[in-house]
Short mmCIF file of C-alpha atoms in Angstrom, two decimals:
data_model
loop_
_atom_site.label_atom_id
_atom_site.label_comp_id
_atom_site.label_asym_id
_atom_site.label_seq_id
_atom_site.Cartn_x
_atom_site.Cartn_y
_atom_site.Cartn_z
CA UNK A 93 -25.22 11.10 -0.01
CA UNK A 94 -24.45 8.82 -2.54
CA UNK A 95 -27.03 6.09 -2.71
CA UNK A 96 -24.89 3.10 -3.39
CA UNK A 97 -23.35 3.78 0.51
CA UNK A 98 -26.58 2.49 2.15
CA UNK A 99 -28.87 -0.14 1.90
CA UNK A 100 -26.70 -3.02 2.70
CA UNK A 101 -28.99 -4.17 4.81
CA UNK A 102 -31.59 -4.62 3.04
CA UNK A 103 -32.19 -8.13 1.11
CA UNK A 104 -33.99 -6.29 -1.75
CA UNK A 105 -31.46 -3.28 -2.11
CA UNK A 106 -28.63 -5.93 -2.14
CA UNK A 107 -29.78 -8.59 -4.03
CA UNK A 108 -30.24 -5.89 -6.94
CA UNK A 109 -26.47 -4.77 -6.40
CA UNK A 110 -25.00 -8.16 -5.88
CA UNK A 111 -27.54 -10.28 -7.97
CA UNK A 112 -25.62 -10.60 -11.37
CA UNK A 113 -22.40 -11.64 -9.90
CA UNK A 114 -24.24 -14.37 -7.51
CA UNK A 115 -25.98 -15.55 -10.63
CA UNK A 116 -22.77 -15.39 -12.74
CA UNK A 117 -20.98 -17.24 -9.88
CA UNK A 118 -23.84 -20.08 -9.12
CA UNK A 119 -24.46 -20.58 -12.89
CA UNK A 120 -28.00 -19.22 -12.61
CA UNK A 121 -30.39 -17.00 -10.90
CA UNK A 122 -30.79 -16.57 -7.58
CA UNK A 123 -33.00 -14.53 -5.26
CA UNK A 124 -31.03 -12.71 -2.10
CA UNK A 125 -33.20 -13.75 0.80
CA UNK A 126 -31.42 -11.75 3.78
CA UNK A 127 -28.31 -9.53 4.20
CA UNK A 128 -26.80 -8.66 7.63
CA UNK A 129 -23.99 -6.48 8.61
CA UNK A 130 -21.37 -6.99 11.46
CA UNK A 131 -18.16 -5.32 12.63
CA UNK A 132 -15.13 -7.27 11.27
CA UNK A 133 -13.23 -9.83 13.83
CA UNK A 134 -10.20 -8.71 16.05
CA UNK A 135 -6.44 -8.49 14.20
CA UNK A 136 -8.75 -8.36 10.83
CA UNK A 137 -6.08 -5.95 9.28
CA UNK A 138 -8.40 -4.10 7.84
CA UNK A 139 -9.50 -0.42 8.19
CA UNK A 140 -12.56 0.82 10.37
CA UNK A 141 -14.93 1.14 6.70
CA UNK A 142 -14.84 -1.99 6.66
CA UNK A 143 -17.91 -4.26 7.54
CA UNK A 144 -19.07 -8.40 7.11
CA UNK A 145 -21.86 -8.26 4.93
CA UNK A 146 -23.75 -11.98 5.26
CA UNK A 147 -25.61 -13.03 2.34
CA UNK A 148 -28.15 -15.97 1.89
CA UNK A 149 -30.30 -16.92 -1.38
CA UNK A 150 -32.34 -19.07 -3.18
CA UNK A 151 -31.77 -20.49 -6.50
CA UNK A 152 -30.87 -23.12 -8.44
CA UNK A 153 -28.99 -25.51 -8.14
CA UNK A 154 -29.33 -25.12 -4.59
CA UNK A 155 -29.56 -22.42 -1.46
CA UNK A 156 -26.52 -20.92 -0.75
CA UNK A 157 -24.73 -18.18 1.90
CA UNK A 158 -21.93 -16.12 2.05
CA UNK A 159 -19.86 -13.80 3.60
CA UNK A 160 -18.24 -10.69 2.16
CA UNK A 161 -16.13 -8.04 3.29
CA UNK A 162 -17.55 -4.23 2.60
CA UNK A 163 -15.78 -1.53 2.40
CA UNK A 164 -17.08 2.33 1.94
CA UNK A 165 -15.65 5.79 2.36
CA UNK A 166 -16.76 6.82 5.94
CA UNK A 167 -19.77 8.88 6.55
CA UNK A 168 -18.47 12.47 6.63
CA UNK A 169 -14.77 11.21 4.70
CA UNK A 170 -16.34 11.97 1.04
CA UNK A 171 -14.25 15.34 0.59
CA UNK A 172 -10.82 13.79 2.04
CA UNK A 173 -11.52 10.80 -0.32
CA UNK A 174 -12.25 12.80 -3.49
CA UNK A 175 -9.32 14.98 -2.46
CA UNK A 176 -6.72 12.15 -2.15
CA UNK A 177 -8.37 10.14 -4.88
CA UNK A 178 -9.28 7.28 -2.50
CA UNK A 179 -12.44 5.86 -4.84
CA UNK A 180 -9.74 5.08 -7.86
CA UNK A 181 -9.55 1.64 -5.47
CA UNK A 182 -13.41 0.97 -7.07
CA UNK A 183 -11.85 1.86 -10.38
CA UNK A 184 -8.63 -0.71 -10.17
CA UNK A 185 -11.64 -3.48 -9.33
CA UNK A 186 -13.75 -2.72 -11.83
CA UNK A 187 -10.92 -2.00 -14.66
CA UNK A 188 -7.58 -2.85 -14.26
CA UNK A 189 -7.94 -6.30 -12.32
CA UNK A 190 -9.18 -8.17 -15.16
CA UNK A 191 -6.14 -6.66 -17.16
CA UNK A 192 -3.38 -8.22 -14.38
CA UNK A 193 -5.66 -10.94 -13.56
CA UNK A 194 -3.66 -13.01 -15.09
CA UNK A 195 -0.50 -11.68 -14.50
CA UNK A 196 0.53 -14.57 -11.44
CA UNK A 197 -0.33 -17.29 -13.57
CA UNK A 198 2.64 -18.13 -14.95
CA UNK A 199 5.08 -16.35 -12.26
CA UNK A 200 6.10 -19.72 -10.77
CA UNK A 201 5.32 -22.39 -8.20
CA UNK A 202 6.10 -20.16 -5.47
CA UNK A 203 3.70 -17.51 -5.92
CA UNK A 204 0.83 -20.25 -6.79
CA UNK A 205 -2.38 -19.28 -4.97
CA UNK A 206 -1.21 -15.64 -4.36
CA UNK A 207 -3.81 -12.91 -6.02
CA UNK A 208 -3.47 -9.29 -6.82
CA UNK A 209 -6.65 -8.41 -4.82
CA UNK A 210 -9.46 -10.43 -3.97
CA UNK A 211 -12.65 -11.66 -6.24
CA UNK A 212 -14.79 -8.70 -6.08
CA UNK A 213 -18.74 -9.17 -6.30
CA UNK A 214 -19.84 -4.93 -6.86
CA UNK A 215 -18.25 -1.61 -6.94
CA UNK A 216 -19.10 1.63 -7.51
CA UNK A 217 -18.15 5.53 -6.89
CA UNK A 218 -18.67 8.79 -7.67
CA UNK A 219 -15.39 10.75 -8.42
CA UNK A 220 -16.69 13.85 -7.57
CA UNK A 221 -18.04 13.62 -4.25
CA UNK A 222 -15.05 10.92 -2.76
CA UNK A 223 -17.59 7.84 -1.97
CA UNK A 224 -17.28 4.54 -3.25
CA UNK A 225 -18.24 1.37 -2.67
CA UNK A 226 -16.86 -2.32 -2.92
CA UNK A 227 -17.80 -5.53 -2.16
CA UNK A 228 -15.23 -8.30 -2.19
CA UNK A 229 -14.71 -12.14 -1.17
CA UNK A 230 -13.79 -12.26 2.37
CA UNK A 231 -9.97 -13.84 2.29
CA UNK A 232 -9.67 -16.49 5.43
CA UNK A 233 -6.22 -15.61 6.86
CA UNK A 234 -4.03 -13.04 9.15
CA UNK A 235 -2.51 -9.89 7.93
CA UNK A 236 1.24 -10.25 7.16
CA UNK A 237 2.30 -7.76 9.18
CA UNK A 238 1.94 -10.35 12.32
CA UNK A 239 5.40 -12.08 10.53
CA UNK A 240 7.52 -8.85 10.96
CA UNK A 241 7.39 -8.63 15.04
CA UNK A 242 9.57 -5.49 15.97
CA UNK A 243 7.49 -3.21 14.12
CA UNK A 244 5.38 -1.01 16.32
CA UNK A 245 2.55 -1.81 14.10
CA UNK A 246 2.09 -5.37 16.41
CA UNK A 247 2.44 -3.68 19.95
CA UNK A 248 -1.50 -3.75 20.25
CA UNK A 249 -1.41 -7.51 19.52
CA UNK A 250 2.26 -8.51 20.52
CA UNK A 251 1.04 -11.33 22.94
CA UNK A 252 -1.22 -12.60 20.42
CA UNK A 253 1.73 -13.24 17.76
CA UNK A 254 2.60 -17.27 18.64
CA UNK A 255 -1.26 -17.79 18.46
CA UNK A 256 -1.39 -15.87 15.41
CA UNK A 257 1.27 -17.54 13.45
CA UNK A 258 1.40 -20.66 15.05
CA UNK A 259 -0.88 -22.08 11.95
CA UNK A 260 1.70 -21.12 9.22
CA UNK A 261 4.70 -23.01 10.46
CA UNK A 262 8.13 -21.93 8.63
CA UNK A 263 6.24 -18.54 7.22
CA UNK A 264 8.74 -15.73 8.04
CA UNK A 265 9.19 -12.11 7.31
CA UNK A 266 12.10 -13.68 4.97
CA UNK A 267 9.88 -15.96 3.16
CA UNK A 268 6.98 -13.36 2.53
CA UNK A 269 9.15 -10.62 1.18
CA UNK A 270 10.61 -12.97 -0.93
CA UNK A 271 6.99 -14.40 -2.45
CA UNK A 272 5.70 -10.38 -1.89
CA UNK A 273 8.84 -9.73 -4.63
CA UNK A 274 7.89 -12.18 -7.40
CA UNK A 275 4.37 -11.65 -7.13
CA UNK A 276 5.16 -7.47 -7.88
CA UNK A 277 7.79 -8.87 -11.02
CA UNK A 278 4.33 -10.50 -12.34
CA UNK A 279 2.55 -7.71 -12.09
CA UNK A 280 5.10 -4.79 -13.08
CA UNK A 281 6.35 -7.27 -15.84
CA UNK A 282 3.17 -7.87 -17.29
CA UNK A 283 1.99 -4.02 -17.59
CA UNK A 284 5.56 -2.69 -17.97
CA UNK A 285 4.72 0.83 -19.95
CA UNK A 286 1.70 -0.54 -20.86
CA UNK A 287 -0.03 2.10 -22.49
CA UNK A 288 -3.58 0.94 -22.06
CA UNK A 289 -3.06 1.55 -18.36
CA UNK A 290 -2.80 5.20 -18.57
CA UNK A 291 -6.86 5.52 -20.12
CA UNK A 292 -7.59 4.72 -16.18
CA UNK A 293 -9.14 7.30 -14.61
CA UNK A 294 -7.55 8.52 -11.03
CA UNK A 295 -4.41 6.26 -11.56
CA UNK A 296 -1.62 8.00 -9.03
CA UNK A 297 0.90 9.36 -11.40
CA UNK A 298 -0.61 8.38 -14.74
CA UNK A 299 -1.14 12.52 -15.52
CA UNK A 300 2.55 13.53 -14.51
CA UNK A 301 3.82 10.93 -16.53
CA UNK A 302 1.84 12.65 -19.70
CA UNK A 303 3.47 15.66 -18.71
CA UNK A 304 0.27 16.68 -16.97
CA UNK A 305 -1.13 18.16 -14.24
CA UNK A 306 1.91 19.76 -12.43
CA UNK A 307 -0.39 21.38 -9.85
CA UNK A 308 -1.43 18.57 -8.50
CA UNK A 309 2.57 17.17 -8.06
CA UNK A 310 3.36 20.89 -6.63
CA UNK A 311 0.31 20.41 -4.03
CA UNK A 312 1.68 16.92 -3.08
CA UNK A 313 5.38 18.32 -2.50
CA UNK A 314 3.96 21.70 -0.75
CA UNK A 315 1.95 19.02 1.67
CA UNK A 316 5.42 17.33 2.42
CA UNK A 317 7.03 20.83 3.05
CA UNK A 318 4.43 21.53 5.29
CA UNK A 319 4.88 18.38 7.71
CA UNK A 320 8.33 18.74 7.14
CA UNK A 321 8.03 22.24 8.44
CA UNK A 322 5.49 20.82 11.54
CA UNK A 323 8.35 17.90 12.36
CA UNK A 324 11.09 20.90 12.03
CA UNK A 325 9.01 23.29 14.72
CA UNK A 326 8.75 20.02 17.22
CA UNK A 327 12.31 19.35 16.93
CA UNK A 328 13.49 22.80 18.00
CA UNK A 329 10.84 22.98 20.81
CA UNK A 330 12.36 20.45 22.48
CA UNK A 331 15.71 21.39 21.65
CA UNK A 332 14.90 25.30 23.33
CA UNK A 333 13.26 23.26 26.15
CA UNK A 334 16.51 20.87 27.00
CA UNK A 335 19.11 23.91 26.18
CA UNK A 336 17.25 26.11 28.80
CA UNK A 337 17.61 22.85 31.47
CA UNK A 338 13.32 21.86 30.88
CA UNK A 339 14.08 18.29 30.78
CA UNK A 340 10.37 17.40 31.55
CA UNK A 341 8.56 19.78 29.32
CA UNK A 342 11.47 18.65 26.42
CA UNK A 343 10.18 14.80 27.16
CA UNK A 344 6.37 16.05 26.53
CA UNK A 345 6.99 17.33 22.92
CA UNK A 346 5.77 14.05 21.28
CA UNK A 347 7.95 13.97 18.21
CA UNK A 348 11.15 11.41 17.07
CA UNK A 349 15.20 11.78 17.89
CA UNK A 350 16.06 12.52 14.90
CA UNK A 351 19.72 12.14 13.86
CA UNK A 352 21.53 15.31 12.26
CA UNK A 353 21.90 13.26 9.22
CA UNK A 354 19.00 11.88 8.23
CA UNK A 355 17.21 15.47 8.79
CA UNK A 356 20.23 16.92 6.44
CA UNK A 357 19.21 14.33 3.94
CA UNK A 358 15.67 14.77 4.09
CA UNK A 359 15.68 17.87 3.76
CA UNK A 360 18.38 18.22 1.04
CA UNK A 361 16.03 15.84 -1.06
CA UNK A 362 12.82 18.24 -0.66
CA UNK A 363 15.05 21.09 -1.70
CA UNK A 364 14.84 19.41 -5.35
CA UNK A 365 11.41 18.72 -6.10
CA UNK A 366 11.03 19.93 -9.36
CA UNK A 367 8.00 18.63 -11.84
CA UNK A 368 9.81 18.56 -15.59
CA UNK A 369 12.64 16.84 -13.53
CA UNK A 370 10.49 14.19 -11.78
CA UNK A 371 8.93 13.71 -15.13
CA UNK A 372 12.03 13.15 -17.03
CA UNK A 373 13.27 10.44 -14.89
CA UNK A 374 9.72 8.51 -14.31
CA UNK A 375 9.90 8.35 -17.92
CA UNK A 376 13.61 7.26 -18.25
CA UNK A 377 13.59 4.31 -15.82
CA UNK A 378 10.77 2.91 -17.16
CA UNK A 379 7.13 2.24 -15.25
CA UNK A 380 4.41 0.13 -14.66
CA UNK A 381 1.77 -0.09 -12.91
CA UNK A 382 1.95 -0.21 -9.25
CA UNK A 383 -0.16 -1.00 -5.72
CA UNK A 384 1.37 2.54 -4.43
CA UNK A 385 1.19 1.77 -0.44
CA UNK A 386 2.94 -1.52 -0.69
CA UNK A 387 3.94 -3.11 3.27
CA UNK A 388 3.36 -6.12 5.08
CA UNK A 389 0.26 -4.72 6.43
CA UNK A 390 -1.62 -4.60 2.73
CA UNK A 391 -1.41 -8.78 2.31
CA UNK A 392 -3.31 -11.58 3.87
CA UNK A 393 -1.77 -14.57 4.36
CA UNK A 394 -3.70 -17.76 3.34
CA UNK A 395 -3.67 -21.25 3.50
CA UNK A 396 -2.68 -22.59 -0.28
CA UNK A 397 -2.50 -26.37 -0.60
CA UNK A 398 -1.45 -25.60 -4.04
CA UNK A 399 1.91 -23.73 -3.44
CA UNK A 400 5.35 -24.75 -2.04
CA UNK A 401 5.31 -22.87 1.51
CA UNK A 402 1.41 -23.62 2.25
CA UNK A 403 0.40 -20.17 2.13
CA UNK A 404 0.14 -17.59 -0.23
CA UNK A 405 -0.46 -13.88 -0.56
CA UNK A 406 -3.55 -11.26 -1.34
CA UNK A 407 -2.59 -7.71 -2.16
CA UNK A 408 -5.58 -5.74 -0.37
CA UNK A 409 -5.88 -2.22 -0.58
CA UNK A 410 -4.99 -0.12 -3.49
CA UNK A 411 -6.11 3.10 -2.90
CA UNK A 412 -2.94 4.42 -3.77
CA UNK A 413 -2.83 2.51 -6.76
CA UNK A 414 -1.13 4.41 -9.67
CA UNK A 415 1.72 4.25 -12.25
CA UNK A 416 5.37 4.88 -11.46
CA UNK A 417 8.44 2.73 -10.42
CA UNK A 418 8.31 -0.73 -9.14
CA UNK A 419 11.63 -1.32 -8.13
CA UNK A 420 10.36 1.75 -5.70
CA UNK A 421 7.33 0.27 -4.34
CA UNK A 422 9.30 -2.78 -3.57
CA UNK A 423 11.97 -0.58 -1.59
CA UNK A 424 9.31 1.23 0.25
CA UNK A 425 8.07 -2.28 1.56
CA UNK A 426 11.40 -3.75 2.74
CA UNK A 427 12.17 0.07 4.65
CA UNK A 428 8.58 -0.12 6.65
CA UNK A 429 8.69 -3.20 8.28
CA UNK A 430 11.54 -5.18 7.80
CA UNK A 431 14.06 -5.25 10.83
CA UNK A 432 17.01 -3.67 9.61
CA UNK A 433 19.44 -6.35 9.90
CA UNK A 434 17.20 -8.84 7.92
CA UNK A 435 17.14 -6.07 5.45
CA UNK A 436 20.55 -6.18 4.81
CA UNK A 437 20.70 -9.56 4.60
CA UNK A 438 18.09 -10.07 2.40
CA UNK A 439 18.30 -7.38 -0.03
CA UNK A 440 19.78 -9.05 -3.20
CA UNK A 441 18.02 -12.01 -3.10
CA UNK A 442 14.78 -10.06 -2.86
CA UNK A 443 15.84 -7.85 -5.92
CA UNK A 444 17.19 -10.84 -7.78
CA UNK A 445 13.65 -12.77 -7.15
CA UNK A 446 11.72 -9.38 -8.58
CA UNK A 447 13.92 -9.07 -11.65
CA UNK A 448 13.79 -12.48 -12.86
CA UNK A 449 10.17 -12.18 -12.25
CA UNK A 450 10.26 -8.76 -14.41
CA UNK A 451 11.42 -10.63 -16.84
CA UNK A 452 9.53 -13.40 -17.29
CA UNK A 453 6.42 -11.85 -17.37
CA UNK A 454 7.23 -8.79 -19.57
CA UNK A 455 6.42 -8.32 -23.60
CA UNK A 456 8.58 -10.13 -25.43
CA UNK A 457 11.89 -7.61 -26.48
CA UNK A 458 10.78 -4.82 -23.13
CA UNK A 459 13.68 -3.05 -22.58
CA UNK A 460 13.94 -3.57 -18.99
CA UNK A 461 16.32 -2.02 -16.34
CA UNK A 462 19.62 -4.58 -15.52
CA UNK A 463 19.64 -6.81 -12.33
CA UNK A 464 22.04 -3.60 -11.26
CA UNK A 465 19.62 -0.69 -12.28
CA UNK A 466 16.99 -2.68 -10.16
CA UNK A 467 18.86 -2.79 -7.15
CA UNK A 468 19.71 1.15 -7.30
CA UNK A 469 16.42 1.76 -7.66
CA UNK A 470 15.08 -0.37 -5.03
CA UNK A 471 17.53 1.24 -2.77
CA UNK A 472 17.73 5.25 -3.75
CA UNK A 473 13.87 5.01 -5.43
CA UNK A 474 12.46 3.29 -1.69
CA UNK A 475 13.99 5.85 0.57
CA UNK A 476 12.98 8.61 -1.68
CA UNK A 477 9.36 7.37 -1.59
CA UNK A 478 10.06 7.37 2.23
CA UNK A 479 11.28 11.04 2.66
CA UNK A 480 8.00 12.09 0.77
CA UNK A 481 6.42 9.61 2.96
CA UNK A 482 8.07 10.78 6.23
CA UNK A 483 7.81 14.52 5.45
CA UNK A 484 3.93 14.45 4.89
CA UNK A 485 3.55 12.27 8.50
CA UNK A 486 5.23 15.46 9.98
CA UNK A 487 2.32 17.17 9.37
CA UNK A 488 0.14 13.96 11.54
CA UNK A 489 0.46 15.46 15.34
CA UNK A 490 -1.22 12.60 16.48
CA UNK A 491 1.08 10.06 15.17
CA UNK A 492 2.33 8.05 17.86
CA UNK A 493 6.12 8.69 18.88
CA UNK A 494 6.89 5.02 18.27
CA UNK A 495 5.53 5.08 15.06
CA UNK A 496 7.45 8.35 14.36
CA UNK A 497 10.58 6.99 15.79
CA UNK A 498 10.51 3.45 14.08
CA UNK A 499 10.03 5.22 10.65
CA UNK A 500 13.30 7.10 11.13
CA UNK A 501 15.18 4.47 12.60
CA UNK A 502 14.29 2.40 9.40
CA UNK A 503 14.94 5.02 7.51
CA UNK A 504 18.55 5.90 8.87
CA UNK A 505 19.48 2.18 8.88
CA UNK A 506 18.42 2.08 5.06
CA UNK A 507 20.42 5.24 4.00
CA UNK A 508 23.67 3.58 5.92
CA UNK A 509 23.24 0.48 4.11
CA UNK A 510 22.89 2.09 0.48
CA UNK A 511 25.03 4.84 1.23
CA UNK A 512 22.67 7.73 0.63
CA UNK A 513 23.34 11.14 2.12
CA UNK A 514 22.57 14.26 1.65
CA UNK A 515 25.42 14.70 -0.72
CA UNK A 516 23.62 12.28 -3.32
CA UNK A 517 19.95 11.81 -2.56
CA UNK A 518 17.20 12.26 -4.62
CA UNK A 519 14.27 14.06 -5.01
CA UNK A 520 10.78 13.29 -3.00
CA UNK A 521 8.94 10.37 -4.41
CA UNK A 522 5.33 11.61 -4.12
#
């Protein structure tokens, strides 16, 4: 085991891991006196590796204490972590956050306070076996996923919502996507084909951009074949159970009504995957680089005194964190958990917000995609980022029906809107 996973206990171990930062940070040296660890609170919005690590010290000019958040891979997750490239989240910390640090800065009153990440106080990981490590500034706040009700993601919690949000009057699902949008413009603005971002190591898509490493794009699409495949079988199980009159052993299959359309589509898209393609028009449409797993349920909303609305946002969790399309990663974030009707509604404000924030914080001459090629691309590049999406849960048995069935009802209301069928999509986004 990696040795940078335990310890965290222990005042001595910690103090050495955590002592130039809390010097940096107090403005001289201090001594780490104790260090405790504690399960997070309820509705923390934050995965199960995640702990409270309590710090106190001594130093001048005074005592002090903290609390941190800690998150590691999961004892026994090493291989699933090195295999999916989970520990390039230590690597954005320790790299490319100080390169988009800045990138909110001058974005605009309305995303004042928000952050790409929280202040981080150690990280570390091993490529090779999966762990890492990271210790960050714990963000006071609630997850933004509590603002988008119908979602299934809140039915654990659902009479906890009032109490939840009742601190963040006028805060809607509206008013987050809208601040969620101009804070991704800073950020895919500011490193919009930046080269520099590509010497990153683990960056989703940075290699397939180069023209590299097709087998790992053939193993992602073969994945999404597979739960495709998985979804498929359910399907016609309960299909062969309801033809032969089993109506209760055709309720037990636990999978999604699917409509014969959005399977057609789905599947018409995974019948294209095709590396030199995918690579040809990642490089056409232009890339930055991008959180990967962007929805509600990645920010934490915050009190901000500083900003308009009273809150803003902290993008957690970039795990997925890569280089690719941004227009995309804001489409996959209005098809998870927005209801579809809002959606509609808000969908060119939300794309107008993101490309005058593309534009303002890009190089000076970028040749950026129109207020029209952003749009298309939110809409066709977000639902094809969902059929990869989609087609790889297939292959997650244990995925709760509602889950199953809310993704495909977004999904279906989202190719409606846009007009996408099976006639035009494209290929899987992996």
């Amino acid at each position: 085991m990696d040795a940078f996973l335990t310890g965290w206990d222990d005042a001595a171990t910690v103090g050495a891991r955590l002592g130039p930062a809390l010097s940096s940070r107090c403005g001289a040296p201090v001594d780490v006196v104790s260090a405790a660890l504690r399960a997070p609170g309820a509705h923390s919005g934050l995965s199960g590796d995640m702990q409270v690590l309590a710090v106190a010290w001594r130093g001048a000019p005074g005592d002090g204490a903290a609390e941190y958040m800690l998150k590691r891979t999961r004892k026994g997750g090493e291989a699933a972590s090195a295999a999916l490239g989970l520990w390039r989240e230590a690597e954005f910390y320790a790299s490319v956050q100080p390169l988009v640090s800045g990138a909110l800065a001058d974005a605009g009153a309305e995303v004042a306070g928000c952050a790409l990440g929280p202040g981080v106080v150690f990280q570390a990981y091993n490529a090779a076996s999966g762990a890492k490590v990271i210790v960050m500034d714990r963000v006071p706040g609630v997850e933004s996923g509590v603002f988008f009700p119908h979602t299934p993601h809140n039915d654990s919690r659902r009479g906890e919502l009032a109490a939840l949000t009742q601190p963040y009057p006028g805060v809607t699902q509206v008013t987050l996507t809208l601040q969620a949008a101009q804070m991704c413009g800073a950020l895919h603005g500011r490193t919009w084909r930046d080269a520099r971002v590509l010497t990153y190591p683990g960056l989703r898509g940075a290699a397939w951009l180069e023209g590299k490493g097709q087998d790992t794009f053939d193993a992602s699409m073969e994945k999404a074949r597979a739960g495709w495949a998985a979804r498929r079988a359910r399907l016609q199980e309960r299909e062969a159970h309801a033809a032969a009159g089993r109506d209760a052993e055709a309720a037990a299959v636990a999978v999604a009504r699917y409509t014969p359309d959005l399977a057609a589509t789905i599947e018409a898209s995974l019948s294209q995957a095709a590396f030199d393609a995918h690579v040809a028009a990642a490089r056409a449409r232009g890339w930055s680089f991008v959180h990967g797993d962007l929805h509600p349920g990645n920010f934490v909303v915050t009190p901000c005194g500083t900003n308009p609305a009273g809150v803003a946002q902290v993008l957690v969790d970039w795990e997925m964190c890569g280089v690719g399309s941004g227009a995309q990663d804001l489409g996959q974030y209005m098809i998870s958990h927005l209801a579809a009707d809002v959606a509609a509604q808000i969908f060119p404000a939300v794309a107008d917000a993101y490309s005058a924030a593309l534009a303002a914080a890009a190089p000076p001459g970028a040749a950026l995609p129109t207020a029209a090629a952003v749009k298309e691309e939110m809409a066709a590049g977000g639902f094809c980022r969902w059929v990869w999406l989609e087609a790889y849960m297939g292959g997650m048995p244990g995925l709760p029906v509602a889950f199953q069935q809310h993704f495909h009802d977004q999904m279906a209301a989202w190719a409606a809107l846009h007009g996408i069928t099976a006639a035009n999509v494209g290929m899987p986004r992996p």
